[in-house]
PDB file of C-alpha atoms in Angstrom:
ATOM      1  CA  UNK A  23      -5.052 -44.088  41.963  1.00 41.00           C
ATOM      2  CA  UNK A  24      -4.379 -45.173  45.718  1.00 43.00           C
ATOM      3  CA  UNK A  25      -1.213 -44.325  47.717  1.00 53.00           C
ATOM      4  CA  UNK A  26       1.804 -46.728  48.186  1.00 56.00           C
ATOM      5  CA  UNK A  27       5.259 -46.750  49.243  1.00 63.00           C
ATOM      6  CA  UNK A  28       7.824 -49.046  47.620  1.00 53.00           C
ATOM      7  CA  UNK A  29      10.967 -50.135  49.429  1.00 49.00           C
ATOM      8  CA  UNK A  30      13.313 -47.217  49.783  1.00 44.00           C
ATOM      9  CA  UNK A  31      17.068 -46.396  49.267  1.00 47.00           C
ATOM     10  CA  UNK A  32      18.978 -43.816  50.782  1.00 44.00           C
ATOM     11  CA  UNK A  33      19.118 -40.418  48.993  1.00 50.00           C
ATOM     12  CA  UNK A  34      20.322 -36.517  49.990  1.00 56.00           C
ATOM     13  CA  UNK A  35      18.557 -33.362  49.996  1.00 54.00           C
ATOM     14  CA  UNK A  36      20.381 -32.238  46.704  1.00 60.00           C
ATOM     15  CA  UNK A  37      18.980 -34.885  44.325  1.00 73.00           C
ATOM     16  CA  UNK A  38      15.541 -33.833  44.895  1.00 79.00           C
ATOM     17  CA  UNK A  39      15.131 -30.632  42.905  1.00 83.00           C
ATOM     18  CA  UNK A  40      16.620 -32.949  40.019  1.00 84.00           C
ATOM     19  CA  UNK A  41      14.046 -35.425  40.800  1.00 81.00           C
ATOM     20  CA  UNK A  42      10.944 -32.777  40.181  1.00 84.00           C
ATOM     21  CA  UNK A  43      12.624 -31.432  37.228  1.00 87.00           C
ATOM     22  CA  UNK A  44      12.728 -35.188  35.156  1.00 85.00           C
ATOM     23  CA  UNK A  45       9.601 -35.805  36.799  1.00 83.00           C
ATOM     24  CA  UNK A  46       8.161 -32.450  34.894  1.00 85.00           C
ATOM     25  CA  UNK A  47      10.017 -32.477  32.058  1.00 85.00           C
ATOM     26  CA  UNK A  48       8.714 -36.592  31.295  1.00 82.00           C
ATOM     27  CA  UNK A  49       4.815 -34.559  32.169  1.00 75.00           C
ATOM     28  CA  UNK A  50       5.570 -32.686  29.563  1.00 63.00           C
ATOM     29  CA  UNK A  51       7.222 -34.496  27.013  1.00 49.00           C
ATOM     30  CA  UNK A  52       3.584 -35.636  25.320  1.00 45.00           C
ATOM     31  CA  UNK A  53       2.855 -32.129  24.692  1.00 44.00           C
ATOM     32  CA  UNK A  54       6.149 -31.200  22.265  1.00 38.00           C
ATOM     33  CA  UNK A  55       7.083 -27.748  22.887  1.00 40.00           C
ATOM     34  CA  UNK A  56       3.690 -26.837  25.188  1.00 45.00           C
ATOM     35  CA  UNK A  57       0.522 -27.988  26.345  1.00 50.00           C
ATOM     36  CA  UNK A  58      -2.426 -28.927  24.627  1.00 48.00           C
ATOM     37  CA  UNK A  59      -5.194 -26.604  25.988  1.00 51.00           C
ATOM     38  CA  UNK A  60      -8.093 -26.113  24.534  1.00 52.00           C
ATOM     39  CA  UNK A  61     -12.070 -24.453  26.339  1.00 56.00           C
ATOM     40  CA  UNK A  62     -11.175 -23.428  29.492  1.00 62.00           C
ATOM     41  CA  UNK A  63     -13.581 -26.555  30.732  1.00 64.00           C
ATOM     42  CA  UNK A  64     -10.338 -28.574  29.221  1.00 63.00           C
ATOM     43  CA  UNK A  65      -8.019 -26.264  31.561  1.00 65.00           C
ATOM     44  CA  UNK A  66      -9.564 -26.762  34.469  1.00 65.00           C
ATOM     45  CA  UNK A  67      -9.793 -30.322  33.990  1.00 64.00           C
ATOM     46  CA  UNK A  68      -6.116 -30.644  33.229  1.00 63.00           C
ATOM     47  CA  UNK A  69      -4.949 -28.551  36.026  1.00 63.00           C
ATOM     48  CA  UNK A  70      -7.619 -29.815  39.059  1.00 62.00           C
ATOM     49  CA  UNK A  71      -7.543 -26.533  40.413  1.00 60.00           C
ATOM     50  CA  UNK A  72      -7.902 -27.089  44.072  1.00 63.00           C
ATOM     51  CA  UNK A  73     -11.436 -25.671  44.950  1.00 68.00           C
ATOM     52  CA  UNK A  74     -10.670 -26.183  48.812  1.00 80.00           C
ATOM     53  CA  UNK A  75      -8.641 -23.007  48.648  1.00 89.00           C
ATOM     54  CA  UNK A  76     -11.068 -20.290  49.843  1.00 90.00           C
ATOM     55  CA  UNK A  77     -13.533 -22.301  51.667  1.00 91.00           C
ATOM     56  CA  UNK A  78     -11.054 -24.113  54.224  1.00 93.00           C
ATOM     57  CA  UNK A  79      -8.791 -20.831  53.535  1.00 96.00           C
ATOM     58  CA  UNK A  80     -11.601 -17.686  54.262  1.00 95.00           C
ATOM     59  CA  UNK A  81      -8.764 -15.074  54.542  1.00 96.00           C
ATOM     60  CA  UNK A  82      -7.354 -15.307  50.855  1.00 96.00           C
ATOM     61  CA  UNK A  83     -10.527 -13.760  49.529  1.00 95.00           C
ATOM     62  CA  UNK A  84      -8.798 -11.155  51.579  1.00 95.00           C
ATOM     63  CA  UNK A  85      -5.239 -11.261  50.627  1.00 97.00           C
ATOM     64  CA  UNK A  86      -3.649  -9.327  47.532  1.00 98.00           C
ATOM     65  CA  UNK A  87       0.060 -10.491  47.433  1.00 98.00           C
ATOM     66  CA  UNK A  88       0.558 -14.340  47.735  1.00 98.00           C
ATOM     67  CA  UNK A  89       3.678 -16.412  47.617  1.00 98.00           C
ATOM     68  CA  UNK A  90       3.821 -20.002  46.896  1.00 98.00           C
ATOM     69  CA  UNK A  91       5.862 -22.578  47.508  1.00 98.00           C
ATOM     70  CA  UNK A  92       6.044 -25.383  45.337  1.00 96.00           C
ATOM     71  CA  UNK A  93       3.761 -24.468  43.079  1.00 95.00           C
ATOM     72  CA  UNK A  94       4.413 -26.946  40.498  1.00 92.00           C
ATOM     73  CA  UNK A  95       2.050 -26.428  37.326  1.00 89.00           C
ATOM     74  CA  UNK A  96      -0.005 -23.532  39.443  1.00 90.00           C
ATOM     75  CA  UNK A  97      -3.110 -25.775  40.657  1.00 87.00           C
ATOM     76  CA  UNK A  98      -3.722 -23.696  43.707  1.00 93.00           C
ATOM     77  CA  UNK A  99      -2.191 -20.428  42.800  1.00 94.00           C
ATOM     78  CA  UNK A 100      -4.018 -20.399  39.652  1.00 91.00           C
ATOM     79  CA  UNK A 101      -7.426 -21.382  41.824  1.00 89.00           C
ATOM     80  CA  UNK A 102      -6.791 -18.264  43.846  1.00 93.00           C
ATOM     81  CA  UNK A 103      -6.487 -15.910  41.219  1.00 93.00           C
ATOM     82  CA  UNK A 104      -9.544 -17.133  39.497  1.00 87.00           C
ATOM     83  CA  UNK A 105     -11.547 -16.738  42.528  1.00 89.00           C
ATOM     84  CA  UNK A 106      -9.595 -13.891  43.469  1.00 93.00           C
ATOM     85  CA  UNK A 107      -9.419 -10.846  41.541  1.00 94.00           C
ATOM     86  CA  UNK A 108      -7.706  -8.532  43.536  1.00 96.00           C
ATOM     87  CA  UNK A 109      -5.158 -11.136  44.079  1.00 97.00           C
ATOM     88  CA  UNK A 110      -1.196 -11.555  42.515  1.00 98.00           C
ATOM     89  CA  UNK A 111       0.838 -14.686  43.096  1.00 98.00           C
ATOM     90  CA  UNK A 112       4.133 -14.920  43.138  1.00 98.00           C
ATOM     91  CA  UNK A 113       5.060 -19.039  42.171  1.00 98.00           C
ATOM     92  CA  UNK A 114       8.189 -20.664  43.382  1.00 98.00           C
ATOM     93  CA  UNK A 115       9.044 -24.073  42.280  1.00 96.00           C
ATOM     94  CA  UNK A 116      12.643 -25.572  41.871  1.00 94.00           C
ATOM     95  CA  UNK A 117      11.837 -27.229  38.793  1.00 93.00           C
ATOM     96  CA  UNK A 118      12.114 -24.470  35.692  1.00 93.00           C
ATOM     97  CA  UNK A 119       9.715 -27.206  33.708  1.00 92.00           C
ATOM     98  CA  UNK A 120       6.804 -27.124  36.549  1.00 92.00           C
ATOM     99  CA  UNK A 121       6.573 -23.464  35.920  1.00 95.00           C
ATOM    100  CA  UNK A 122       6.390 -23.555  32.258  1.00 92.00           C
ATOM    101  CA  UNK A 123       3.106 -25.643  33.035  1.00 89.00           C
ATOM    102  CA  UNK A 124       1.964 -22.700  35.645  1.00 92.00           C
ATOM    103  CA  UNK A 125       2.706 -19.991  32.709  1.00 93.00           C
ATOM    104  CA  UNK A 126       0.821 -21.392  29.797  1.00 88.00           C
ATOM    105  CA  UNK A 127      -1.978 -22.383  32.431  1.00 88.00           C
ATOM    106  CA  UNK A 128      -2.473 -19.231  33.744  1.00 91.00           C
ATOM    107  CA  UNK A 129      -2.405 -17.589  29.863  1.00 90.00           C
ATOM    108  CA  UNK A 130      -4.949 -20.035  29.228  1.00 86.00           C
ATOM    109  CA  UNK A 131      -6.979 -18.885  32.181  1.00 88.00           C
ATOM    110  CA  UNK A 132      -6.202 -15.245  31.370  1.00 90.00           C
ATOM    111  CA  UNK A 133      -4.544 -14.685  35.093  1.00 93.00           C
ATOM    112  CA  UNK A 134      -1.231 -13.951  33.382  1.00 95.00           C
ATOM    113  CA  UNK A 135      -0.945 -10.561  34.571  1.00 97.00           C
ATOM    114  CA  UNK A 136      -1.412 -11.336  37.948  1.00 98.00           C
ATOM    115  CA  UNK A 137       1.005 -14.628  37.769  1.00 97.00           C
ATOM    116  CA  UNK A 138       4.654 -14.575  38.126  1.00 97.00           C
ATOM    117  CA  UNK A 139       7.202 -17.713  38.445  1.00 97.00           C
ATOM    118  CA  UNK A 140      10.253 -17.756  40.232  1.00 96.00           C
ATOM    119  CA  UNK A 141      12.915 -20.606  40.005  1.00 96.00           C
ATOM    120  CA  UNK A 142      14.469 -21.350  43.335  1.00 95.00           C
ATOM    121  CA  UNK A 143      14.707 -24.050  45.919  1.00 95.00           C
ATOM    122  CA  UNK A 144      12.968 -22.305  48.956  1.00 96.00           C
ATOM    123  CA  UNK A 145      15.122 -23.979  51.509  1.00 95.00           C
ATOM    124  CA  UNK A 146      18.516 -21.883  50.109  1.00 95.00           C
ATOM    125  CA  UNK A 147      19.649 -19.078  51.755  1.00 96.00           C
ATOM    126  CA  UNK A 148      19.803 -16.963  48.424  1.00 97.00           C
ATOM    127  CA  UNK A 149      16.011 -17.577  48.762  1.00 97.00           C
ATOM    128  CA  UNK A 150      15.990 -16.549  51.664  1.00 97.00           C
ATOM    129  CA  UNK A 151      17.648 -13.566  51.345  1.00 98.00           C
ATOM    130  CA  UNK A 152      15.756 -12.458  48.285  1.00 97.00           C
ATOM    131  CA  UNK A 153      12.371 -13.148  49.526  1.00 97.00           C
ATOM    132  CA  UNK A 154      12.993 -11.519  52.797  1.00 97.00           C
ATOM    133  CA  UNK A 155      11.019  -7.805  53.241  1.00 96.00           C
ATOM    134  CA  UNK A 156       9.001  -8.645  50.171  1.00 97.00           C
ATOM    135  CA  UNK A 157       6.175  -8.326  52.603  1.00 97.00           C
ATOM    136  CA  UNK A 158       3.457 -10.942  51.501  1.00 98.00           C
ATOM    137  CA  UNK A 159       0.129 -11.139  53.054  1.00 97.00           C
ATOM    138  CA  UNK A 160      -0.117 -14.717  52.766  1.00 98.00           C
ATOM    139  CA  UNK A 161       1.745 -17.705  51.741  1.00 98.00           C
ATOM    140  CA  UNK A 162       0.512 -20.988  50.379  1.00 98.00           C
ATOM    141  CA  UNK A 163       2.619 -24.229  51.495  1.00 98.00           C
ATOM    142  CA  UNK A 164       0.372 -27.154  49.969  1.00 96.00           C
ATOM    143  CA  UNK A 165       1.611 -30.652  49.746  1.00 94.00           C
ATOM    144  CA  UNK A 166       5.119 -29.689  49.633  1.00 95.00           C
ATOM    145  CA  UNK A 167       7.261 -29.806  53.222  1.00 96.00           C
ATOM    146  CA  UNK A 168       6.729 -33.170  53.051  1.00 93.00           C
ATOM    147  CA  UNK A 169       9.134 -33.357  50.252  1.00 91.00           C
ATOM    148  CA  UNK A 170      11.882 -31.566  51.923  1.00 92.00           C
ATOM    149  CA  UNK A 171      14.416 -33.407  53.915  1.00 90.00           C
ATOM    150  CA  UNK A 172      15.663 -32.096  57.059  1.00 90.00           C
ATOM    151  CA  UNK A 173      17.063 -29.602  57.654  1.00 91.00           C
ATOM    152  CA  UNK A 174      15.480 -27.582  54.635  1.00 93.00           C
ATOM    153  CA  UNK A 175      11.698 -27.821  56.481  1.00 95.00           C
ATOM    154  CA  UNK A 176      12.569 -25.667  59.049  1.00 97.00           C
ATOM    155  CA  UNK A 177      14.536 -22.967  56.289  1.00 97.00           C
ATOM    156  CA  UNK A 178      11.492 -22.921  54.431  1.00 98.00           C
ATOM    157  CA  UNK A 179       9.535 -21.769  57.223  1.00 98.00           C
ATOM    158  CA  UNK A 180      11.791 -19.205  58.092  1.00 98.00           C
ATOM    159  CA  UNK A 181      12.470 -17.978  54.424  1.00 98.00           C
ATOM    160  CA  UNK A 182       8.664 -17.684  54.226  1.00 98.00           C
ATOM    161  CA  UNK A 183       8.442 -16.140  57.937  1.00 98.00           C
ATOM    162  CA  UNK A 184      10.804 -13.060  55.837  1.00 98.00           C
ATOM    163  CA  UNK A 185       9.082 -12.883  53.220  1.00 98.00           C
ATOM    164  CA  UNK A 186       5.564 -12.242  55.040  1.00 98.00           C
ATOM    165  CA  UNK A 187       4.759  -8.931  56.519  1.00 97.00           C
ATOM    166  CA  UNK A 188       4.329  -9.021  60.261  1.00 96.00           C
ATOM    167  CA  UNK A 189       0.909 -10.766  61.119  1.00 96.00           C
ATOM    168  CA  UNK A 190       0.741 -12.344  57.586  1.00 97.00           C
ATOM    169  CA  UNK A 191      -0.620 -16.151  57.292  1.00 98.00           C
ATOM    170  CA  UNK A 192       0.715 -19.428  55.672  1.00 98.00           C
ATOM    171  CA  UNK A 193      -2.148 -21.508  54.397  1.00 98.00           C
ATOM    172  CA  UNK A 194      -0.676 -25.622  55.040  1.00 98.00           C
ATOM    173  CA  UNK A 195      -1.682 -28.465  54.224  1.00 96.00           C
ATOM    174  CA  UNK A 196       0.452 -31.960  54.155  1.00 96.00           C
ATOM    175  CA  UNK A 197      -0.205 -35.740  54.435  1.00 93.00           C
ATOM    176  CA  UNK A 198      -0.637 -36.884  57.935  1.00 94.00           C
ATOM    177  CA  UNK A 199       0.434 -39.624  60.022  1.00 88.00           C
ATOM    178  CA  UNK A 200      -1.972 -42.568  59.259  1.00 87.00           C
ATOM    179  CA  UNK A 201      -2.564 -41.663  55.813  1.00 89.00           C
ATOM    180  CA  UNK A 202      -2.531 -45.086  53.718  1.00 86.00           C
ATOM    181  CA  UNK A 203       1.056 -44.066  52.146  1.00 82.00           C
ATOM    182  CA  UNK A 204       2.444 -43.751  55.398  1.00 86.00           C
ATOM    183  CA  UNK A 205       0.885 -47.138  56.443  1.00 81.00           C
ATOM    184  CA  UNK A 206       2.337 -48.734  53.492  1.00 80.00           C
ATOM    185  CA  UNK A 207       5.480 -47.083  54.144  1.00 82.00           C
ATOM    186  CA  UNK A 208       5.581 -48.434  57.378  1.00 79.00           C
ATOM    187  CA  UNK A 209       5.300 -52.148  56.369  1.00 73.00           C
ATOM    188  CA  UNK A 210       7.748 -51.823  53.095  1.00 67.00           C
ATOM    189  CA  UNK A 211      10.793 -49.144  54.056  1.00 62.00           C
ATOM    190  CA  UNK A 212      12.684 -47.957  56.581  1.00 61.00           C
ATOM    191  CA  UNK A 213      12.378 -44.712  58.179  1.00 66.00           C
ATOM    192  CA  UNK A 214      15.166 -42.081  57.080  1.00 66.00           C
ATOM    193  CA  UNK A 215      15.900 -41.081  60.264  1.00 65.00           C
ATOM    194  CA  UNK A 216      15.231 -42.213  63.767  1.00 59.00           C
ATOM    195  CA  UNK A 217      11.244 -41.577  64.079  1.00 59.00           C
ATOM    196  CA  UNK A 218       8.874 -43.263  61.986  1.00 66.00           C
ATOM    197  CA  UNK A 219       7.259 -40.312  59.602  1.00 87.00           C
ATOM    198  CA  UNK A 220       9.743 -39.889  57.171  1.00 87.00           C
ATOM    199  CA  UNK A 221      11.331 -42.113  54.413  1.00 86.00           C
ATOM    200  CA  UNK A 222      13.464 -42.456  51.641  1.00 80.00           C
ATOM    201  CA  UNK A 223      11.429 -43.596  48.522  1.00 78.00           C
ATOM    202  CA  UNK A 224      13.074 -46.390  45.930  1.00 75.00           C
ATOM    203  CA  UNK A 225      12.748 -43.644  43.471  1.00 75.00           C
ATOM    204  CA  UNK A 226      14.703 -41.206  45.181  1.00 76.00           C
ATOM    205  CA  UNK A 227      12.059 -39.358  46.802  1.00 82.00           C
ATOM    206  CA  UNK A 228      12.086 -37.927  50.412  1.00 86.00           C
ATOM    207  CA  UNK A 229       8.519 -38.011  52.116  1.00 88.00           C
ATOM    208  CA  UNK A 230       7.256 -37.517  55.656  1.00 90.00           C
ATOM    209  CA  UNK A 231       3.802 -37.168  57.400  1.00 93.00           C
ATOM    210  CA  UNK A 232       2.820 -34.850  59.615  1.00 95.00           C
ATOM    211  CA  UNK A 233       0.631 -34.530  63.210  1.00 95.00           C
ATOM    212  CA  UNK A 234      -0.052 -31.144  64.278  1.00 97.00           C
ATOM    213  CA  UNK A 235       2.941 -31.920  67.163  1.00 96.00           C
ATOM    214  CA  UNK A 236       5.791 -32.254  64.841  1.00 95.00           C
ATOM    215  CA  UNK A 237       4.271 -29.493  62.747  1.00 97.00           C
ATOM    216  CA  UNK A 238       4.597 -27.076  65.747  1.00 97.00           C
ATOM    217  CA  UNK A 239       7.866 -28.076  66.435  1.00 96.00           C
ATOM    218  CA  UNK A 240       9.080 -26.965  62.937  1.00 97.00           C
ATOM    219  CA  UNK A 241       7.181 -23.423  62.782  1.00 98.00           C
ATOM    220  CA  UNK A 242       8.256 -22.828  67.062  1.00 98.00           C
ATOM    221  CA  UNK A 243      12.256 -23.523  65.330  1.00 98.00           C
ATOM    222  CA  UNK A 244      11.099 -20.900  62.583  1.00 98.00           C
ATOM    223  CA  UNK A 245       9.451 -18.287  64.569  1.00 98.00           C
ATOM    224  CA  UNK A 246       5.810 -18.800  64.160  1.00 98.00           C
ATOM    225  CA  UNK A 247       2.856 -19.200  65.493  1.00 98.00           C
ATOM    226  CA  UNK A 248       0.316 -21.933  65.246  1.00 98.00           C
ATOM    227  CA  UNK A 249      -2.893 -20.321  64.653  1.00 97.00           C
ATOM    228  CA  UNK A 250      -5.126 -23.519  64.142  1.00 97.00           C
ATOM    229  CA  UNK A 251      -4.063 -27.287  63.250  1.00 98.00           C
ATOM    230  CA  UNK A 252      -6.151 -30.279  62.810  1.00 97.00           C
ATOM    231  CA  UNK A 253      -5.711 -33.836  61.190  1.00 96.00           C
ATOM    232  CA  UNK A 254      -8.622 -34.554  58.727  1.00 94.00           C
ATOM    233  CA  UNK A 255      -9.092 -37.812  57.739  1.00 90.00           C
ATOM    234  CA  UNK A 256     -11.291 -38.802  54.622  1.00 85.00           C
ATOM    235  CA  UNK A 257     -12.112 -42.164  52.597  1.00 79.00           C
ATOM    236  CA  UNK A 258     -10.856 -42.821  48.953  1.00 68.00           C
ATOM    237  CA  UNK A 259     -11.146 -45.796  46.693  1.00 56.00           C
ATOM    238  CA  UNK A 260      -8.394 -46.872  44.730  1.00 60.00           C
ATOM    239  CA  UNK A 261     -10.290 -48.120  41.492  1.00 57.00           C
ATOM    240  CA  UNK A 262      -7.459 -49.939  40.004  1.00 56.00           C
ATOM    241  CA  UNK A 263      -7.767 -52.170  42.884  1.00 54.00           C
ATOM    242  CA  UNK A 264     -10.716 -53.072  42.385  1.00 59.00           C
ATOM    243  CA  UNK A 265     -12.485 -50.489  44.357  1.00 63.00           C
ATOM    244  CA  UNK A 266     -10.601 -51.279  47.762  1.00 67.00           C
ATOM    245  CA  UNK A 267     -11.195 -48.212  50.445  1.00 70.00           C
ATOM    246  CA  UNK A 268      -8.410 -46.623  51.768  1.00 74.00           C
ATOM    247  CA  UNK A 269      -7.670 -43.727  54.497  1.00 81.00           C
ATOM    248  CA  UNK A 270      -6.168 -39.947  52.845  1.00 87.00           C
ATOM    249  CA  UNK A 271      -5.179 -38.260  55.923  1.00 94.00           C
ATOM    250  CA  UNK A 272      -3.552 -34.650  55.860  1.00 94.00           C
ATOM    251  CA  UNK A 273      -3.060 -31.516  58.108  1.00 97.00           C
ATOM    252  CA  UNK A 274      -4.862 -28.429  57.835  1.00 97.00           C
ATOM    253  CA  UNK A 275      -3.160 -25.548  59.305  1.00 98.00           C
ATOM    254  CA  UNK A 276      -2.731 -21.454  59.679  1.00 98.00           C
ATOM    255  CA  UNK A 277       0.907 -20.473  60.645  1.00 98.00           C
ATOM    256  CA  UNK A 278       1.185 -16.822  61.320  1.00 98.00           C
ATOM    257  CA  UNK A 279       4.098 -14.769  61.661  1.00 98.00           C
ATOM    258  CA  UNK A 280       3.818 -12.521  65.022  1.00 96.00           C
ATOM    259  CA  UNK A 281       3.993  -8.891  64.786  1.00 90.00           C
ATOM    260  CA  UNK A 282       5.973  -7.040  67.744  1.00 78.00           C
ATOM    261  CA  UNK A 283       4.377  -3.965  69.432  1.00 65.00           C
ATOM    262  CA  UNK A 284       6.174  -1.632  67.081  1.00 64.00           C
ATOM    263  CA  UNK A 285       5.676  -3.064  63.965  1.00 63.00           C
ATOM    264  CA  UNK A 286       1.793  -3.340  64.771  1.00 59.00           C
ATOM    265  CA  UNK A 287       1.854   0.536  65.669  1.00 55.00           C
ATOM    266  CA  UNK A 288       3.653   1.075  62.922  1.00 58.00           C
ATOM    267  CA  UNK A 289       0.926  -0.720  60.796  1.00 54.00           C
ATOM    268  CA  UNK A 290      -2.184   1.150  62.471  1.00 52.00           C
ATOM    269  CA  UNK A 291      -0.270   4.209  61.408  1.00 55.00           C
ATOM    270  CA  UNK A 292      -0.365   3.468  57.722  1.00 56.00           C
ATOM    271  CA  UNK A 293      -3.940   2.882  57.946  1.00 51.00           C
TER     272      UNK A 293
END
């Protein structure tokens, strides 16, 4: 299907965990008590693991403790694991019916024992406070700051900035500015606050697009660096339309958390 943006109406930060959990709990409702999964050809398709993951992503092939943010029913979490043996993943998703998806996915992929879920909304402070020292490699944040109203994109940085050990890596990615949804959103709704990337949806959804400016902005406000940042932009065709082309725009990023002298000596000594 193509993007869109219908007219929008005001909304708060609070609704939207509430939002995701009806949205995941109506997913679900055509499967009874659990999903219907049968080969692990029927998995995969399903799920859409995201193959990008290791290819735009080289040091995960490296990493062996990942958290992720909004990991919803486990499509890149999962992916790692699979191509990642060595690898655990910790899933976060506010919605407790997303990660009864991620569970029975990753039992049907066998990944189960390197696959935990954690309810929480990672802009809290409890989150925060929890996930800080846990001392992650790496951190996956895919399609999901755009959903978080302001301030809560800047305390999910810095939750995840606690949770990473010094020098570890957040793998981004996010719509852009100029992606066809943020066109459309631009002609049919008005901006939520006073720039033009983010927007209250009718349905109660908060969205924004990204350029590798405002992206820097956030992680500089959360203490990290910007390692590498780029918009990509790529063609689609919305076949429901008729077969009418449209732009997908996102960024690609690496956010890093810096390591101070000490706590780099500190590392070479463990080693």
């Amino acid at each position: 299907d193509g993007p869109g943006c219908a007219e929008s109406v005001a909304s708060d930060a609070e609704s939207q965990g509430d939002w995701w959990e009806t949205f995941w709990q109506s997913a679900g409702s055509g499967h009874g008590q659990g999903l219907a999964l049968g080969s692990r050809g029927e998995v995969e398709g399903q799920l859409k693991l995201r193959r990008f993951l290791l290819e735009d992503y080289p040091f995960l092939a490296f990493a062996r403790r990942v958290l992720e943010i909004g990991v919803g029913a486990g499509r890149a979490g999962l992916q790692l694991l699979d191509a990642n043996p060595f690898c655990s993943v910790v899933g976060v998703d506010v919605s407790p019916a997303a990660l009864m998806f991620a569970d029975e996915y990753a039992a049907a992929l066998n990944v189960s024992s390197r696959f935990s879920t954690w309810v929480a909304d990672a802009a809290s402070p409890s989150f925060a406070a929890t996930a800080a020292g846990q001392n992650f490699d790496a951190a996956l944040l895919l399609f999901t700051l755009e959903a978080v109203p302001p301030p809560g994109d800047v305390e999910v940085l810095r939750a995840l900035k606690g949770a990473l050990q010094p020098g570890g890596v957040i793998a981004f990615r996010d719509y852009a500015a100029g992606d066809a949804t943020h066109t459309s959103c631009l002609e049919r709704a008005q901006p939520a606050s006073e720039h033009s990337a983010a927007f209250w949806r009718r349905d109660g959804r908060f969205i924004r697009f990204f350029d590798c400016a405002s992206l820097g902005v956030l992680a500089s406000a959360a203490g990290l660096e910007v390692e590498e940042c780029e918009v990509v932009r790529r063609s689609g065709v919305q076949k429901r339309a008729g077969g009418v082309v449209f732009q997908r725009s996102f960024v690609h990023a690496v956010l890093r958390r810096p390591a101070t002298s000490d706590e780099r000596g500190a590392r070479l000594e463990k080693k």
